[in-house]
């Protein structure tokens, strides 16, 4: 998590004020993000056709995971900024959950790329392979199972080296408190790096296959194929941003001896680019680019106001004709 505060903030009020502005801006960004996500989750639950489609099920899971992840990160950020110490056991649970959500998002992106691959390259088997029941029970179970490898290791490794008295202490809750030994951080980094390489191979494979299918597709199917190819490209970019926090810690180490505000600005930039930005791309990739989903989303966002406008426009179009008819009736009565 982004740690924007440290003990020197209470000494220098100017630094504290600058950090408070950054924290407020983060609250605004996260607030907008959560509002859009809630609208999209409501839209997903509103229509049965979305709840029975594999890609929308995976999309809804991404929305839920990203929302929960940012809520946890924001909670830890606020506690760190105001130097509120948390009991170690709840801190362990929060950090483990955040680590689980961190791994779950890129795994879901890979599953969404595979779904597009099956839809474009194996259209005859897509209805059998990519069913809503298999997605709910097997696909999501596999995603959460693989995603829990790193958090489970992090939890077991911490419990194996920590003293019992430390579990009842109060700490400034960040992920770093769970790394008592250097080998813990290195092993977790290795596990995530292997998973990342595995995911990159799958994404590249699906992109190449879809690109080959796009060249061989007829003109009627070429539009859908090209759209799927662009979707996989966007997922690859989103995946790259999701795994960048693995490297951000090592980049920050190079600036630990620099000016305090330089390090703070670096952490702030990393939080925006690698925590908020990747999780704001999902609404743009699916919510805005999908015509069916966007039409229902627009109705949910306007709370039916657009239907009122259509009704009024139809009413005013009919009104001049009604006025003309009433005027003719009045002239006939006079005559």
PDB file of N, CA, C and O in Angstrom, residues 168-218:
ATOM      1  N   UNK A 168      -0.070  -9.131  19.608  1.00  0.00           N
ATOM      2  CA  UNK A 168      -0.968  -8.340  20.444  1.00  0.00           C
ATOM      3  C   UNK A 168      -0.510  -6.887  20.543  1.00  0.00           C
ATOM      4  O   UNK A 168      -0.950  -6.141  21.422  1.00  0.00           O
ATOM      5  N   UNK A 169       0.367  -6.482  19.659  1.00  0.00           N
ATOM      6  CA  UNK A 169       0.845  -5.099  19.635  1.00  0.00           C
ATOM      7  C   UNK A 169       0.003  -4.270  18.663  1.00  0.00           C
ATOM      8  O   UNK A 169      -0.817  -4.799  17.905  1.00  0.00           O
ATOM      9  N   UNK A 170       0.233  -2.963  18.708  1.00  0.00           N
ATOM     10  CA  UNK A 170      -0.439  -2.028  17.788  1.00  0.00           C
ATOM     11  C   UNK A 170       0.616  -1.430  16.862  1.00  0.00           C
ATOM     12  O   UNK A 170       1.674  -0.983  17.326  1.00  0.00           O
ATOM     13  N   UNK A 171       0.299  -1.431  15.551  1.00  0.00           N
ATOM     14  CA  UNK A 171       1.300  -1.026  14.568  1.00  0.00           C
ATOM     15  C   UNK A 171       0.686  -0.064  13.558  1.00  0.00           C
ATOM     16  O   UNK A 171      -0.540   0.066  13.438  1.00  0.00           O
ATOM     17  N   UNK A 172       1.577   0.625  12.854  1.00  0.00           N
ATOM     18  CA  UNK A 172       1.189   1.405  11.695  1.00  0.00           C
ATOM     19  C   UNK A 172       0.983   0.415  10.552  1.00  0.00           C
ATOM     20  O   UNK A 172       1.938  -0.102   9.991  1.00  0.00           O
ATOM     21  N   UNK A 173      -0.261   0.125  10.215  1.00  0.00           N
ATOM     22  CA  UNK A 173      -0.600  -1.029   9.388  1.00  0.00           C
ATOM     23  C   UNK A 173      -0.261  -0.807   7.919  1.00  0.00           C
ATOM     24  O   UNK A 173      -0.938  -0.064   7.206  1.00  0.00           O
ATOM     25  N   UNK A 174       0.799  -1.442   7.461  1.00  0.00           N
ATOM     26  CA  UNK A 174       1.170  -1.529   6.057  1.00  0.00           C
ATOM     27  C   UNK A 174       1.619  -2.962   5.782  1.00  0.00           C
ATOM     28  O   UNK A 174       1.883  -3.724   6.711  1.00  0.00           O
ATOM     29  N   UNK A 175       1.728  -3.309   4.509  1.00  0.00           N
ATOM     30  CA  UNK A 175       2.140  -4.669   4.154  1.00  0.00           C
ATOM     31  C   UNK A 175       3.541  -4.971   4.658  1.00  0.00           C
ATOM     32  O   UNK A 175       3.873  -6.121   4.985  1.00  0.00           O
ATOM     33  N   UNK A 176       4.375  -3.936   4.765  1.00  0.00           N
ATOM     34  CA  UNK A 176       5.770  -4.139   5.172  1.00  0.00           C
ATOM     35  C   UNK A 176       5.904  -4.730   6.572  1.00  0.00           C
ATOM     36  O   UNK A 176       6.922  -5.344   6.889  1.00  0.00           O
ATOM     37  N   UNK A 177       4.885  -4.550   7.435  1.00  0.00           N
ATOM     38  CA  UNK A 177       5.000  -5.082   8.795  1.00  0.00           C
ATOM     39  C   UNK A 177       4.986  -6.605   8.807  1.00  0.00           C
ATOM     40  O   UNK A 177       5.388  -7.231   9.805  1.00  0.00           O
ATOM     41  N   UNK A 178       4.534  -7.239   7.727  1.00  0.00           N
ATOM     42  CA  UNK A 178       4.489  -8.688   7.665  1.00  0.00           C
ATOM     43  C   UNK A 178       5.781  -9.287   7.125  1.00  0.00           C
ATOM     44  O   UNK A 178       5.906 -10.505   7.034  1.00  0.00           O
ATOM     45  N   UNK A 179       6.726  -8.429   6.754  1.00  0.00           N
ATOM     46  CA  UNK A 179       8.013  -8.919   6.257  1.00  0.00           C
ATOM     47  C   UNK A 179       9.074  -8.729   7.335  1.00  0.00           C
ATOM     48  O   UNK A 179       9.786  -7.735   7.382  1.00  0.00           O
ATOM     49  N   UNK A 180       9.151  -9.694   8.229  1.00  0.00           N
ATOM     50  CA  UNK A 180      10.147  -9.631   9.289  1.00  0.00           C
ATOM     51  C   UNK A 180      11.537  -9.999   8.790  1.00  0.00           C
ATOM     52  O   UNK A 180      12.543  -9.546   9.321  1.00  0.00           O
ATOM     53  N   UNK A 181      11.581 -10.854   7.772  1.00  0.00           N
ATOM     54  CA  UNK A 181      12.849 -11.303   7.209  1.00  0.00           C
ATOM     55  C   UNK A 181      12.892 -10.953   5.719  1.00  0.00           C
ATOM     56  O   UNK A 181      11.857 -10.866   5.056  1.00  0.00           O
ATOM     57  N   UNK A 182      14.106 -10.767   5.221  1.00  0.00           N
ATOM     58  CA  UNK A 182      14.275 -10.412   3.807  1.00  0.00           C
ATOM     59  C   UNK A 182      13.805 -11.530   2.886  1.00  0.00           C
ATOM     60  O   UNK A 182      13.263 -11.276   1.809  1.00  0.00           O
ATOM     61  N   UNK A 183      13.976 -12.785   3.305  1.00  0.00           N
ATOM     62  CA  UNK A 183      13.589 -13.902   2.441  1.00  0.00           C
ATOM     63  C   UNK A 183      12.090 -13.959   2.219  1.00  0.00           C
ATOM     64  O   UNK A 183      11.618 -14.492   1.192  1.00  0.00           O
ATOM     65  N   UNK A 184      11.299 -13.408   3.150  1.00  0.00           N
ATOM     66  CA  UNK A 184       9.858 -13.406   2.965  1.00  0.00           C
ATOM     67  C   UNK A 184       9.459 -12.537   1.768  1.00  0.00           C
ATOM     68  O   UNK A 184       8.670 -12.959   0.905  1.00  0.00           O
ATOM     69  N   UNK A 185      10.019 -11.324   1.718  1.00  0.00           N
ATOM     70  CA  UNK A 185       9.705 -10.427   0.600  1.00  0.00           C
ATOM     71  C   UNK A 185      10.241 -10.980  -0.717  1.00  0.00           C
ATOM     72  O   UNK A 185       9.570 -10.898  -1.758  1.00  0.00           O
ATOM     73  N   UNK A 186      11.436 -11.560  -0.679  1.00  0.00           N
ATOM     74  CA  UNK A 186      12.025 -12.092  -1.904  1.00  0.00           C
ATOM     75  C   UNK A 186      11.237 -13.297  -2.431  1.00  0.00           C
ATOM     76  O   UNK A 186      11.018 -13.412  -3.660  1.00  0.00           O
ATOM     77  N   UNK A 187      10.805 -14.164  -1.525  1.00  0.00           N
ATOM     78  CA  UNK A 187      10.042 -15.332  -1.960  1.00  0.00           C
ATOM     79  C   UNK A 187       8.688 -14.924  -2.525  1.00  0.00           C
ATOM     80  O   UNK A 187       8.237 -15.465  -3.552  1.00  0.00           O
ATOM     81  N   UNK A 188       8.026 -13.970  -1.866  1.00  0.00           N
ATOM     82  CA  UNK A 188       6.740 -13.497  -2.385  1.00  0.00           C
ATOM     83  C   UNK A 188       6.922 -12.851  -3.754  1.00  0.00           C
ATOM     84  O   UNK A 188       6.112 -13.060  -4.667  1.00  0.00           O
ATOM     85  N   UNK A 189       7.976 -12.089  -3.917  1.00  0.00           N
ATOM     86  CA  UNK A 189       8.253 -11.467  -5.208  1.00  0.00           C
ATOM     87  C   UNK A 189       8.484 -12.530  -6.283  1.00  0.00           C
ATOM     88  O   UNK A 189       8.000 -12.395  -7.415  1.00  0.00           O
ATOM     89  N   UNK A 190       9.178 -13.596  -5.937  1.00  0.00           N
ATOM     90  CA  UNK A 190       9.443 -14.671  -6.894  1.00  0.00           C
ATOM     91  C   UNK A 190       8.147 -15.364  -7.313  1.00  0.00           C
ATOM     92  O   UNK A 190       7.924 -15.647  -8.497  1.00  0.00           O
ATOM     93  N   UNK A 191       7.276 -15.635  -6.342  1.00  0.00           N
ATOM     94  CA  UNK A 191       5.994 -16.281  -6.645  1.00  0.00           C
ATOM     95  C   UNK A 191       5.162 -15.410  -7.589  1.00  0.00           C
ATOM     96  O   UNK A 191       4.622 -15.890  -8.603  1.00  0.00           O
ATOM     97  N   UNK A 192       5.067 -14.128  -7.266  1.00  0.00           N
ATOM     98  CA  UNK A 192       4.282 -13.224  -8.108  1.00  0.00           C
ATOM     99  C   UNK A 192       4.916 -13.042  -9.482  1.00  0.00           C
ATOM    100  O   UNK A 192       4.207 -12.891 -10.479  1.00  0.00           O
ATOM    101  N   UNK A 193       6.233 -13.052  -9.537  1.00  0.00           N
ATOM    102  CA  UNK A 193       6.909 -12.913 -10.831  1.00  0.00           C
ATOM    103  C   UNK A 193       6.628 -14.118 -11.724  1.00  0.00           C
ATOM    104  O   UNK A 193       6.367 -13.960 -12.926  1.00  0.00           O
ATOM    105  N   UNK A 194       6.651 -15.317 -11.149  1.00  0.00           N
ATOM    106  CA  UNK A 194       6.335 -16.525 -11.926  1.00  0.00           C
ATOM    107  C   UNK A 194       4.899 -16.469 -12.434  1.00  0.00           C
ATOM    108  O   UNK A 194       4.617 -16.794 -13.607  1.00  0.00           O
ATOM    109  N   UNK A 195       3.974 -16.069 -11.565  1.00  0.00           N
ATOM    110  CA  UNK A 195       2.580 -15.940 -11.986  1.00  0.00           C
ATOM    111  C   UNK A 195       2.436 -14.892 -13.082  1.00  0.00           C
ATOM    112  O   UNK A 195       1.670 -15.089 -14.043  1.00  0.00           O
ATOM    113  N   UNK A 196       3.159 -13.791 -12.965  1.00  0.00           N
ATOM    114  CA  UNK A 196       3.084 -12.736 -13.967  1.00  0.00           C
ATOM    115  C   UNK A 196       3.587 -13.234 -15.326  1.00  0.00           C
ATOM    116  O   UNK A 196       2.969 -12.972 -16.361  1.00  0.00           O
ATOM    117  N   UNK A 197       4.714 -13.954 -15.334  1.00  0.00           N
ATOM    118  CA  UNK A 197       5.239 -14.492 -16.590  1.00  0.00           C
ATOM    119  C   UNK A 197       4.240 -15.476 -17.200  1.00  0.00           C
ATOM    120  O   UNK A 197       3.995 -15.473 -18.420  1.00  0.00           O
ATOM    121  N   UNK A 198       3.640 -16.301 -16.351  1.00  0.00           N
ATOM    122  CA  UNK A 198       2.627 -17.247 -16.811  1.00  0.00           C
ATOM    123  C   UNK A 198       1.441 -16.512 -17.431  1.00  0.00           C
ATOM    124  O   UNK A 198       0.935 -16.906 -18.500  1.00  0.00           O
ATOM    125  N   UNK A 199       1.000 -15.426 -16.811  1.00  0.00           N
ATOM    126  CA  UNK A 199      -0.134 -14.666 -17.333  1.00  0.00           C
ATOM    127  C   UNK A 199       0.226 -13.947 -18.625  1.00  0.00           C
ATOM    128  O   UNK A 199      -0.596 -13.882 -19.556  1.00  0.00           O
ATOM    129  N   UNK A 200       1.434 -13.414 -18.713  1.00  0.00           N
ATOM    130  CA  UNK A 200       1.863 -12.736 -19.935  1.00  0.00           C
ATOM    131  C   UNK A 200       1.890 -13.708 -21.113  1.00  0.00           C
ATOM    132  O   UNK A 200       1.471 -13.371 -22.231  1.00  0.00           O
ATOM    133  N   UNK A 201       2.362 -14.928 -20.878  1.00  0.00           N
ATOM    134  CA  UNK A 201       2.396 -15.936 -21.949  1.00  0.00           C
ATOM    135  C   UNK A 201       0.987 -16.220 -22.467  1.00  0.00           C
ATOM    136  O   UNK A 201       0.754 -16.306 -23.685  1.00  0.00           O
ATOM    137  N   UNK A 202       0.042 -16.341 -21.545  1.00  0.00           N
ATOM    138  CA  UNK A 202      -1.345 -16.620 -21.951  1.00  0.00           C
ATOM    139  C   UNK A 202      -1.921 -15.444 -22.735  1.00  0.00           C
ATOM    140  O   UNK A 202      -2.573 -15.635 -23.785  1.00  0.00           O
ATOM    141  N   UNK A 203      -1.695 -14.221 -22.271  1.00  0.00           N
ATOM    142  CA  UNK A 203      -2.234 -13.047 -22.951  1.00  0.00           C
ATOM    143  C   UNK A 203      -1.635 -12.901 -24.348  1.00  0.00           C
ATOM    144  O   UNK A 203      -2.342 -12.618 -25.321  1.00  0.00           O
ATOM    145  N   UNK A 204      -0.322 -13.093 -24.463  1.00  0.00           N
ATOM    146  CA  UNK A 204       0.327 -13.009 -25.776  1.00  0.00           C
ATOM    147  C   UNK A 204      -0.200 -14.097 -26.702  1.00  0.00           C
ATOM    148  O   UNK A 204      -0.462 -13.856 -27.897  1.00  0.00           O
ATOM    149  N   UNK A 205      -0.375 -15.304 -26.171  1.00  0.00           N
ATOM    150  CA  UNK A 205      -0.908 -16.408 -26.967  1.00  0.00           C
ATOM    151  C   UNK A 205      -2.305 -16.079 -27.491  1.00  0.00           C
ATOM    152  O   UNK A 205      -2.598 -16.276 -28.688  1.00  0.00           O
ATOM    153  N   UNK A 206      -3.183 -15.594 -26.623  1.00  0.00           N
ATOM    154  CA  UNK A 206      -4.542 -15.269 -27.061  1.00  0.00           C
ATOM    155  C   UNK A 206      -4.549 -14.125 -28.066  1.00  0.00           C
ATOM    156  O   UNK A 206      -5.326 -14.142 -29.026  1.00  0.00           O
ATOM    157  N   UNK A 207      -3.676 -13.142 -27.875  1.00  0.00           N
ATOM    158  CA  UNK A 207      -3.634 -12.021 -28.813  1.00  0.00           C
ATOM    159  C   UNK A 207      -3.188 -12.485 -30.203  1.00  0.00           C
ATOM    160  O   UNK A 207      -3.775 -12.086 -31.223  1.00  0.00           O
ATOM    161  N   UNK A 208      -2.157 -13.335 -30.266  1.00  0.00           N
ATOM    162  CA  UNK A 208      -1.664 -13.822 -31.563  1.00  0.00           C
ATOM    163  C   UNK A 208      -2.739 -14.652 -32.257  1.00  0.00           C
ATOM    164  O   UNK A 208      -2.981 -14.498 -33.471  1.00  0.00           O
ATOM    165  N   UNK A 209      -3.403 -15.513 -31.511  1.00  0.00           N
ATOM    166  CA  UNK A 209      -4.444 -16.341 -32.098  1.00  0.00           C
ATOM    167  C   UNK A 209      -5.610 -15.499 -32.617  1.00  0.00           C
ATOM    168  O   UNK A 209      -6.146 -15.758 -33.709  1.00  0.00           O
ATOM    169  N   UNK A 210      -6.006 -14.493 -31.842  1.00  0.00           N
ATOM    170  CA  UNK A 210      -7.103 -13.633 -32.288  1.00  0.00           C
ATOM    171  C   UNK A 210      -6.685 -12.793 -33.491  1.00  0.00           C
ATOM    172  O   UNK A 210      -7.471 -12.553 -34.415  1.00  0.00           O
ATOM    173  N   UNK A 211      -5.445 -12.344 -33.519  1.00  0.00           N
ATOM    174  CA  UNK A 211      -4.954 -11.572 -34.662  1.00  0.00           C
ATOM    175  C   UNK A 211      -4.931 -12.436 -35.924  1.00  0.00           C
ATOM    176  O   UNK A 211      -5.287 -11.959 -37.012  1.00  0.00           O
ATOM    177  N   UNK A 212      -4.532 -13.699 -35.801  1.00  0.00           N
ATOM    178  CA  UNK A 212      -4.566 -14.608 -36.954  1.00  0.00           C
ATOM    179  C   UNK A 212      -5.999 -14.830 -37.419  1.00  0.00           C
ATOM    180  O   UNK A 212      -6.291 -14.846 -38.628  1.00  0.00           O
ATOM    181  N   UNK A 213      -6.910 -14.970 -36.449  1.00  0.00           N
ATOM    182  CA  UNK A 213      -8.315 -15.151 -36.804  1.00  0.00           C
ATOM    183  C   UNK A 213      -8.887 -13.908 -37.481  1.00  0.00           C
ATOM    184  O   UNK A 213      -9.753 -14.007 -38.354  1.00  0.00           O
ATOM    185  N   UNK A 214      -8.397 -12.736 -37.074  1.00  0.00           N
ATOM    186  CA  UNK A 214      -8.887 -11.491 -37.677  1.00  0.00           C
ATOM    187  C   UNK A 214      -8.491 -11.397 -39.147  1.00  0.00           C
ATOM    188  O   UNK A 214      -9.258 -10.895 -39.974  1.00  0.00           O
ATOM    189  N   UNK A 215      -7.325 -11.870 -39.481  1.00  0.00           N
ATOM    190  CA  UNK A 215      -6.884 -11.828 -40.880  1.00  0.00           C
ATOM    191  C   UNK A 215      -7.661 -12.817 -41.740  1.00  0.00           C
ATOM    192  O   UNK A 215      -7.905 -12.551 -42.923  1.00  0.00           O
ATOM    193  N   UNK A 216      -8.041 -13.934 -41.144  1.00  0.00           N
ATOM    194  CA  UNK A 216      -8.759 -14.949 -41.911  1.00  0.00           C
ATOM    195  C   UNK A 216     -10.267 -14.776 -41.871  1.00  0.00           C
ATOM    196  O   UNK A 216     -10.977 -15.480 -42.596  1.00  0.00           O
ATOM    197  N   UNK A 217     -10.760 -13.863 -41.056  1.00  0.00           N
ATOM    198  CA  UNK A 217     -12.202 -13.715 -40.887  1.00  0.00           C
ATOM    199  C   UNK A 217     -12.817 -13.008 -42.084  1.00  0.00           C
ATOM    200  O   UNK A 217     -12.167 -12.217 -42.782  1.00  0.00           O
ATOM    201  N   UNK A 218     -14.084 -13.290 -42.321  1.00  0.00           N
ATOM    202  CA  UNK A 218     -14.824 -12.598 -43.371  1.00  0.00           C
ATOM    203  C   UNK A 218     -15.158 -11.193 -42.922  1.00  0.00           C
ATOM    204  O   UNK A 218     -15.009 -10.824 -41.761  1.00  0.00           O
TER     205      UNK A 218
END
